[in-house]
């Protein structure tokens, strides 16, 4: 997987995980809310049904009150009460029923085939005793009881909420009930609507997740393309600078070889040839003159060797490999002071042994570049070089009292400040820090390289 793909993946993954967590939390809370809403609606339905049943039983009791309260207990009075109760009805499936306290059916307008049967042992499909529970509720003073019963209009057993009271002087249980299938149907509609709402919410969250992921991916790709273009442009500029630096170094080396070593070698060659001629074919007594020629040639050979050492030192100071960064900088400061005549104070503290070789070379080249810039442009009367090492890394600070310059403007100028940009890029290459502060009172260059490279 490419780096840009990894970056996009790492950006999208936390977003998807967060949205999934939000979706799960929203779903859980929605389900809890749906359950609470269903329970509230169910309680409201049942409360209204209970109030309705109490009202119906009160009306039925009132309709036979003149017979029950008359004190008569003959068959004609009871039959008249049964007739009145049997004629009462409400809705399609609302009726009143009568049982005696032994479970015998006395009146059942919608299921007359049950009249005369003893249903005391009747149980529903769940094994619960139906008539026994109703009788128990009536003996307790009356109340509500939920049970299963065949609905007359559909001839199918459904849940029913009954309300019964006792007529103790006649040994009767009177009651009525409301079938709850319409309540269950209403609650089922609520469940379907709530499930649809939860499903739609999940779809919205999924849509937002997809849209957000696509947006992040597109933004990441656009950013990667933009950064890639910028990086390519910087790489091309850097490659051009590297080529320019190489060509400048080759030109300088060519000038040093041509203007110094080459001319000296030609001069030495001519002097050696002249000395040979004097020794071989000249008149007697030319030996002292020939010796002087060879001595001058030997002196020039010494100069050539010194120039070779100088060029070699500029290309790669051997002292940096042999004695370390501090000794190489001390030698550089001494050479600069001898060549420019500007006093240089060098001070080293701590240890630089843990610094990688590449970082040591970069700091040394940076010091070379800084001293070259000071000699060419600063007009300084004094230079201070401080090298400090610790367990974390090494800090190099070069300060002069010259007239300073606009560091930011020079760094951004396309044709100037090549040396300054080279210093910055060298430090960036090793992961170090570079800072330059310049004013009319002087310039300070600070570079830091970590020991871990």
Coordinates of C-alpha atoms in Angstrom, one line a residue:
X1 CA 0.0 0.0 0.0
X2 CA 1.4 3.4 -1.0
X3 CA 1.9 6.1 1.6
X4 CA -0.9 8.3 0.3
X5 CA -3.3 5.3 0.5
X6 CA -2.2 4.6 4.0
X7 CA -2.8 8.2 5.0
X8 CA -6.3 8.2 3.4
X9 CA -7.0 4.8 5.1
X10 CA -5.9 6.1 8.5
X11 CA -8.0 9.2 8.0
X12 CA -11.2 7.3 7.0
X13 CA -11.0 4.4 9.5
X14 CA -11.4 6.5 12.7
X15 CA -14.3 8.3 11.0
X16 CA -16.0 5.1 10.1
X17 CA -15.5 3.6 13.5
X18 CA -16.9 6.8 15.2
X19 CA -19.9 6.8 12.9
X20 CA -20.5 3.0 13.6
X21 CA -20.3 3.7 17.3
X22 CA -22.7 6.6 16.9
X23 CA -25.1 4.4 14.9
X24 CA -25.0 1.7 17.5
X25 CA -25.7 4.2 20.3
X26 CA -28.5 5.8 18.3
X27 CA -30.1 2.4 17.5
X28 CA -29.9 1.3 21.2
X29 CA -31.4 4.6 22.4
X30 CA -34.1 4.5 19.7
X31 CA -35.0 0.9 20.7
X32 CA -35.2 1.9 24.4
X33 CA -37.3 5.0 23.5
X34 CA -39.6 2.8 21.3
X35 CA -40.1 0.3 24.1
X36 CA -40.9 3.1 26.5
X37 CA -43.3 4.7 24.0
X38 CA -45.0 1.4 23.4
X39 CA -45.4 0.8 27.1
X40 CA -46.9 4.2 27.5
X41 CA -49.3 3.8 24.7
X42 CA -50.3 0.3 26.0
X43 CA -50.9 1.6 29.5
X44 CA -53.0 4.5 28.1
X45 CA -55.1 2.0 26.1
X46 CA -55.6 -0.3 29.0
X47 CA -56.4 2.5 31.4
X48 CA -59.1 3.7 29.0
X49 CA -60.4 0.2 28.6
X50 CA -60.5 -0.4 32.4
X51 CA -62.4 2.9 32.9
X52 CA -64.8 1.9 30.1
X53 CA -65.4 -1.6 31.7
X54 CA -66.1 -0.1 35.1
X55 CA -68.6 2.2 33.6
X56 CA -70.4 -0.6 31.7
X57 CA -70.6 -2.8 34.9
X58 CA -71.9 0.2 36.8
X59 CA -74.7 0.7 34.2
X60 CA -75.6 -3.0 34.3
X61 CA -75.7 -3.1 38.1
X62 CA -77.9 0.0 38.0
X63 CA -80.3 -1.6 35.4
X64 CA -81.1 -4.5 37.8
X65 CA -80.7 -2.6 41.0
X66 CA -84.5 -2.4 41.5
X67 CA -84.8 -6.1 41.3
X68 CA -81.7 -7.0 43.4
X69 CA -82.5 -4.5 46.1
X70 CA -86.2 -5.5 46.3
X71 CA -85.2 -8.4 48.6
X72 CA -87.0 -11.0 46.4
X73 CA -85.1 -14.2 45.5
X74 CA -87.7 -16.1 43.5
X75 CA -87.0 -17.5 40.0
X76 CA -89.2 -14.9 38.3
X77 CA -87.1 -12.1 39.7
X78 CA -83.9 -13.8 38.7
X79 CA -85.1 -14.5 35.2
X80 CA -86.2 -10.9 34.8
X81 CA -82.7 -9.8 35.8
X82 CA -81.1 -12.2 33.4
X83 CA -83.4 -10.9 30.6
X84 CA -82.4 -7.3 31.3
X85 CA -78.7 -8.2 31.4
X86 CA -78.9 -10.3 28.3
X87 CA -80.5 -7.4 26.3
X88 CA -77.6 -5.1 27.2
X89 CA -74.8 -4.9 24.6
X90 CA -72.3 -2.4 23.2
X91 CA -70.3 -2.5 20.1
X92 CA -70.0 -5.7 18.0
X93 CA -68.7 -7.9 20.7
X94 CA -69.7 -6.2 23.9
X95 CA -72.1 -8.3 26.2
X96 CA -72.6 -9.3 29.8
X97 CA -72.4 -12.8 31.2
X98 CA -73.5 -14.5 34.5
X99 CA -72.1 -17.5 36.4
X100 CA -72.9 -18.9 39.7
X101 CA -70.1 -19.3 42.3
X102 CA -69.7 -23.0 41.3
X103 CA -68.7 -22.1 37.7
X104 CA -72.1 -22.9 36.1
X105 CA -73.0 -20.7 33.1
X106 CA -76.3 -18.9 33.8
X107 CA -76.4 -16.5 30.9
X108 CA -74.2 -15.9 27.8
X109 CA -75.9 -13.9 25.0
X110 CA -73.3 -14.6 22.3
X111 CA -72.6 -18.2 23.2
X112 CA -75.9 -19.7 24.4
X113 CA -74.5 -23.2 24.0
X114 CA -72.5 -22.6 27.1
X115 CA -75.6 -22.0 29.3
X116 CA -76.0 -24.8 31.8
X117 CA -72.4 -26.0 31.5
X118 CA -70.0 -26.0 34.4
X119 CA -66.8 -24.3 33.2
X120 CA -65.1 -24.2 36.6
X121 CA -62.2 -26.3 35.3
X122 CA -61.8 -24.5 32.0
X123 CA -58.3 -23.5 31.1
X124 CA -56.9 -21.5 28.2
X125 CA -54.1 -22.5 25.8
X126 CA -51.5 -21.3 28.3
X127 CA -52.9 -23.5 31.0
X128 CA -54.4 -20.7 33.1
X129 CA -57.8 -21.4 34.8
X130 CA -60.2 -18.9 33.3
X131 CA -63.5 -19.1 35.3
X132 CA -61.7 -19.8 38.6
X133 CA -59.7 -16.6 38.3
X134 CA -62.8 -14.6 37.5
X135 CA -64.7 -16.1 40.5
X136 CA -61.7 -15.3 42.7
X137 CA -61.7 -11.7 41.5
X138 CA -65.4 -11.4 42.2
X139 CA -65.1 -12.9 45.7
X140 CA -62.4 -10.3 46.4
X141 CA -64.9 -7.5 45.8
X142 CA -64.7 -7.3 42.0
X143 CA -61.9 -6.3 39.7
X144 CA -60.1 -6.7 36.4
X145 CA -58.8 -10.0 35.0
X146 CA -57.1 -10.6 31.7
X147 CA -57.7 -14.0 29.9
X148 CA -58.1 -15.6 26.6
X149 CA -61.6 -16.1 25.1
X150 CA -63.2 -16.8 21.8
X151 CA -64.3 -13.6 20.1
X152 CA -67.8 -13.9 18.7
X153 CA -67.3 -12.0 15.5
X154 CA -64.1 -13.9 14.4
X155 CA -64.7 -17.2 16.3
X156 CA -61.0 -17.1 17.3
X157 CA -59.5 -16.9 20.8
X158 CA -58.0 -13.5 21.5
X159 CA -56.9 -11.7 24.6
X160 CA -59.7 -10.2 26.6
X161 CA -59.9 -7.8 29.6
X162 CA -62.8 -8.7 31.9
X163 CA -64.4 -6.9 34.8
X164 CA -66.5 -8.9 37.3
X165 CA -68.5 -8.2 40.4
X166 CA -70.3 -10.5 42.8
X167 CA -74.0 -10.5 43.6
X168 CA -73.8 -12.4 46.9
X169 CA -77.4 -12.6 47.8
X170 CA -78.2 -14.5 44.5
X171 CA -74.8 -16.3 44.4
X172 CA -74.0 -14.8 41.0
X173 CA -70.9 -13.4 39.3
X174 CA -71.8 -10.7 36.8
X175 CA -69.2 -9.4 34.3
X176 CA -68.3 -8.1 30.9
X177 CA -65.2 -7.8 28.9
X178 CA -63.4 -6.0 26.0
X179 CA -61.4 -7.9 23.5
X180 CA -57.9 -6.5 23.2
X181 CA -57.1 -7.5 19.6
X182 CA -57.6 -3.9 18.5
X183 CA -55.2 -2.8 21.1
X184 CA -52.6 -5.3 19.9
X185 CA -53.2 -4.2 16.3
X186 CA -52.7 -0.5 17.3
X187 CA -49.5 -1.5 19.2
X188 CA -48.3 -3.5 16.2
X189 CA -48.7 -0.4 14.0
X190 CA -46.7 1.6 16.5
X191 CA -44.0 -1.1 16.4
X192 CA -43.9 -1.1 12.6
X193 CA -43.7 2.7 12.5
X194 CA -40.9 2.8 15.1
X195 CA -39.0 0.1 13.3
X196 CA -39.3 2.1 10.1
X197 CA -38.1 5.2 11.9
X198 CA -35.1 3.4 13.3
X199 CA -34.3 1.9 9.8
X200 CA -34.5 5.3 8.2
X201 CA -32.2 6.8 10.9
X202 CA -29.7 4.0 10.2
X203 CA -29.9 4.8 6.5
X204 CA -29.3 8.5 7.1
X205 CA -26.3 7.6 9.3
X206 CA -25.0 5.2 6.6
X207 CA -25.4 7.9 4.0
X208 CA -23.6 10.4 6.1
X209 CA -20.8 7.9 6.7
X210 CA -20.5 7.2 3.0
X211 CA -20.6 10.8 2.0
X212 CA -18.1 11.8 4.7
X213 CA -15.7 8.9 3.7
X214 CA -15.9 9.9 0.0
X215 CA -15.3 13.6 1.0
X216 CA -12.3 12.7 3.1
X217 CA -11.0 10.4 0.4
X218 CA -11.4 13.0 -2.3
X219 CA -9.9 15.7 -0.1
X220 CA -7.0 13.4 0.7
X221 CA -6.4 12.6 -2.9
X222 CA -6.5 16.3 -3.8
X223 CA -4.2 17.1 -1.0
X224 CA -1.8 14.3 -2.0
X225 CA -1.8 15.4 -5.6
X226 CA -1.2 19.0 -4.5
X227 CA 1.6 17.9 -2.1
X228 CA 3.0 15.7 -4.7
X229 CA 3.2 18.5 -7.2
X230 CA 4.8 20.8 -4.6
X231 CA 7.3 18.0 -3.7
X232 CA 8.1 17.4 -7.3
X233 CA 8.7 21.1 -7.9
X234 CA 10.9 21.3 -4.8
X235 CA 12.7 18.1 -5.9
X236 CA 13.4 19.6 -9.3
X237 CA 14.6 22.9 -7.8
X238 CA 16.8 20.9 -5.3
X239 CA 18.2 18.7 -8.1
X240 CA 19.0 21.9 -10.1
X241 CA 20.7 23.4 -7.1
X242 CA 22.7 20.2 -6.6
X243 CA 23.8 20.3 -10.2
X244 CA 24.7 24.0 -9.9
X245 CA 26.6 23.3 -6.7
X246 CA 28.5 20.5 -8.3
X247 CA 29.3 22.6 -11.3
X248 CA 30.5 25.5 -9.0
X249 CA 32.6 23.1 -7.0
X250 CA 34.1 21.6 -10.2
X251 CA 34.7 25.1 -11.6
X252 CA 36.4 26.1 -8.4
X253 CA 38.5 23.0 -8.3
X254 CA 39.4 23.5 -12.0
X255 CA 40.5 27.1 -11.2
X256 CA 42.6 25.9 -8.3
X257 CA 44.2 23.2 -10.4
X258 CA 44.8 25.5 -13.4
X259 CA 45.8 28.7 -11.6
X260 CA 47.8 27.2 -8.9
X261 CA 49.1 23.6 -9.3
X262 CA 49.2 23.6 -13.1
X263 CA 51.3 26.8 -13.4
X264 CA 53.6 25.7 -10.6
X265 CA 54.1 22.3 -12.2
X266 CA 54.9 24.0 -15.6
X267 CA 57.4 26.3 -13.9
X268 CA 59.0 23.4 -12.0
X269 CA 59.2 21.4 -15.2
X270 CA 61.0 24.3 -17.0
X271 CA 63.4 24.8 -14.1
X272 CA 64.2 21.1 -13.9
X273 CA 64.9 21.1 -17.7
X274 CA 67.1 24.2 -17.4
X275 CA 69.0 22.6 -14.5
X276 CA 69.5 19.4 -16.5
X277 CA 70.8 21.4 -19.4
X278 CA 73.3 23.3 -17.3
X279 CA 74.6 20.1 -15.7
X280 CA 74.8 18.2 -18.9
X281 CA 76.0 20.6 -21.6
X282 CA 76.9 23.8 -19.9
X283 CA 80.4 25.1 -19.2
X284 CA 82.2 24.0 -16.1
X285 CA 81.2 25.9 -13.0
X286 CA 77.5 25.8 -13.7
X287 CA 76.8 23.4 -10.8
X288 CA 76.0 26.1 -8.2
X289 CA 73.6 27.7 -10.7
X290 CA 72.0 24.4 -11.4
X291 CA 71.7 23.6 -7.7
X292 CA 70.0 27.0 -7.2
X293 CA 67.5 26.0 -9.9
X294 CA 66.7 22.7 -8.3
X295 CA 66.4 24.3 -4.8
X296 CA 63.9 26.8 -6.2
X297 CA 62.0 23.9 -7.9
X298 CA 62.0 22.0 -4.6
X299 CA 60.5 25.0 -2.9
X300 CA 57.8 25.3 -5.5
X301 CA 57.1 21.6 -5.1
X302 CA 56.5 22.3 -1.4
X303 CA 54.0 25.0 -2.4
X304 CA 52.3 22.5 -4.7
X305 CA 52.0 20.0 -1.9
X306 CA 50.5 22.6 0.4
X307 CA 48.0 23.6 -2.3
X308 CA 47.1 20.0 -2.8
X309 CA 46.5 19.6 1.0
X310 CA 44.4 22.8 1.0
X311 CA 42.2 21.5 -1.9
X312 CA 42.0 18.1 -0.3
X313 CA 41.0 19.6 3.0
X314 CA 38.2 21.6 1.4
X315 CA 36.9 18.5 -0.3
X316 CA 37.0 16.4 2.8
X317 CA 39.0 17.4 5.9
X318 CA 41.0 14.4 7.1
X319 CA 41.1 15.9 10.6
X320 CA 37.3 15.5 10.8
X321 CA 37.7 11.8 10.4
X322 CA 40.8 11.5 12.6
X323 CA 40.1 13.9 15.5
X324 CA 36.4 14.7 15.3
X325 CA 34.2 17.7 14.7
X326 CA 35.6 20.0 17.5
X327 CA 39.2 19.7 16.2
X328 CA 38.1 20.2 12.6
X329 CA 36.2 23.4 13.5
X330 CA 39.2 24.6 15.6
X331 CA 41.5 24.1 12.6
X332 CA 38.9 25.8 10.3
X333 CA 38.8 28.8 12.6
X334 CA 42.6 29.0 12.7
X335 CA 42.8 28.8 8.8
X336 CA 40.1 31.5 8.5
X337 CA 41.9 33.8 10.9
X338 CA 45.1 33.4 9.0
X339 CA 43.6 33.9 5.6
X340 CA 41.2 36.7 6.4
X341 CA 43.0 38.4 9.3
X342 CA 39.7 38.5 11.3
X343 CA 40.0 37.3 14.9
X344 CA 38.0 34.1 15.5
X345 CA 37.2 32.8 19.0
X346 CA 36.4 29.1 19.1
X347 CA 35.0 27.3 22.1
X348 CA 33.8 23.7 22.5
X349 CA 32.0 22.1 25.4
X350 CA 30.5 18.7 26.1
X351 CA 31.0 15.7 23.9
X352 CA 30.3 15.3 20.1
X353 CA 31.4 11.7 19.9
X354 CA 27.8 10.3 19.6
X355 CA 27.0 12.5 16.6
X356 CA 26.7 10.5 13.4
X357 CA 29.4 11.1 10.7
X358 CA 26.8 12.6 8.3
X359 CA 25.7 15.1 10.8
X360 CA 29.3 16.0 11.7
X361 CA 30.0 16.6 8.0
X362 CA 26.9 18.8 7.6
X363 CA 27.8 20.9 10.6
X364 CA 31.3 21.3 9.3
X365 CA 30.1 22.3 5.8
X366 CA 27.7 24.7 7.4
X367 CA 30.5 26.4 9.3
X368 CA 32.6 26.6 6.1
X369 CA 29.6 28.3 4.3
X370 CA 29.0 30.6 7.2
X371 CA 32.6 31.8 7.4
X372 CA 32.7 32.2 3.6
X373 CA 29.6 34.4 3.8
X374 CA 31.1 36.4 6.6
X375 CA 34.3 37.0 4.7
X376 CA 32.5 38.0 1.5
X377 CA 29.6 40.1 2.8
X378 CA 29.5 40.8 6.6
X379 CA 32.5 43.1 7.0
X380 CA 32.9 41.7 10.5
X381 CA 35.6 42.6 13.0
X382 CA 35.2 39.5 15.1
X383 CA 33.8 36.0 14.8
X384 CA 32.8 33.6 17.6
X385 CA 32.2 29.9 17.1
X386 CA 30.7 27.8 19.9
X387 CA 30.1 24.0 19.8
X388 CA 28.1 22.4 22.6
X389 CA 27.3 18.7 22.9
X390 CA 25.1 16.8 25.3
X391 CA 23.3 13.5 25.5
X392 CA 20.6 14.6 23.1
X393 CA 22.6 16.3 20.3
X394 CA 25.0 19.0 19.3
X395 CA 24.5 22.7 18.8
X396 CA 26.7 24.9 16.6
X397 CA 26.5 28.7 16.9
X398 CA 28.4 31.1 14.7
X399 CA 28.2 34.8 15.6
X400 CA 29.7 37.9 13.9
X401 CA 29.5 41.6 14.5
X402 CA 29.1 42.6 10.9
X403 CA 26.4 44.8 9.4
X404 CA 23.8 42.0 8.9
X405 CA 21.3 41.5 6.1
X406 CA 17.7 40.6 5.4
X407 CA 17.8 36.9 6.0
X408 CA 14.2 36.2 5.0
X409 CA 14.4 38.2 1.8
X410 CA 17.7 36.6 0.8
X411 CA 16.4 33.1 1.5
X412 CA 13.3 33.7 -0.8
X413 CA 15.2 35.4 -3.6
X414 CA 15.4 33.1 -6.6
X415 CA 18.9 34.1 -7.7
X416 CA 20.5 35.0 -4.4
X417 CA 21.1 33.3 -1.1
X418 CA 22.1 29.9 -2.6
X419 CA 24.5 29.3 0.3
X420 CA 21.9 30.1 2.9
X421 CA 19.4 27.7 1.2
X422 CA 22.1 25.1 1.0
X423 CA 22.6 25.4 4.8
X424 CA 18.9 25.0 5.4
X425 CA 18.5 22.0 3.1
X426 CA 21.5 20.3 4.6
X427 CA 20.0 20.6 8.0
X428 CA 16.6 19.4 6.8
X429 CA 18.2 16.4 5.2
X430 CA 19.5 15.1 8.6
X431 CA 16.4 16.2 10.5
X432 CA 18.1 19.0 12.3
X433 CA 17.1 22.6 13.1
X434 CA 18.5 25.7 11.5
X435 CA 18.0 29.3 12.6
X436 CA 19.5 32.6 11.5
X437 CA 19.0 35.9 13.1
X438 CA 20.5 39.0 11.6
X439 CA 20.4 42.7 12.3
X440 CA 22.6 45.8 12.1
X441 CA 24.5 44.6 15.2
X442 CA 25.5 41.3 13.5
X443 CA 24.4 37.8 12.5
X444 CA 24.0 34.6 14.5
X445 CA 23.6 31.2 12.8
X446 CA 22.4 28.3 15.0
X447 CA 22.3 24.7 13.9
X448 CA 21.2 21.7 16.0
X449 CA 21.7 18.0 15.1
X450 CA 20.4 15.1 17.2
X451 CA 22.7 12.2 18.2
X452 CA 20.2 9.7 16.9
X453 CA 20.6 11.0 13.4

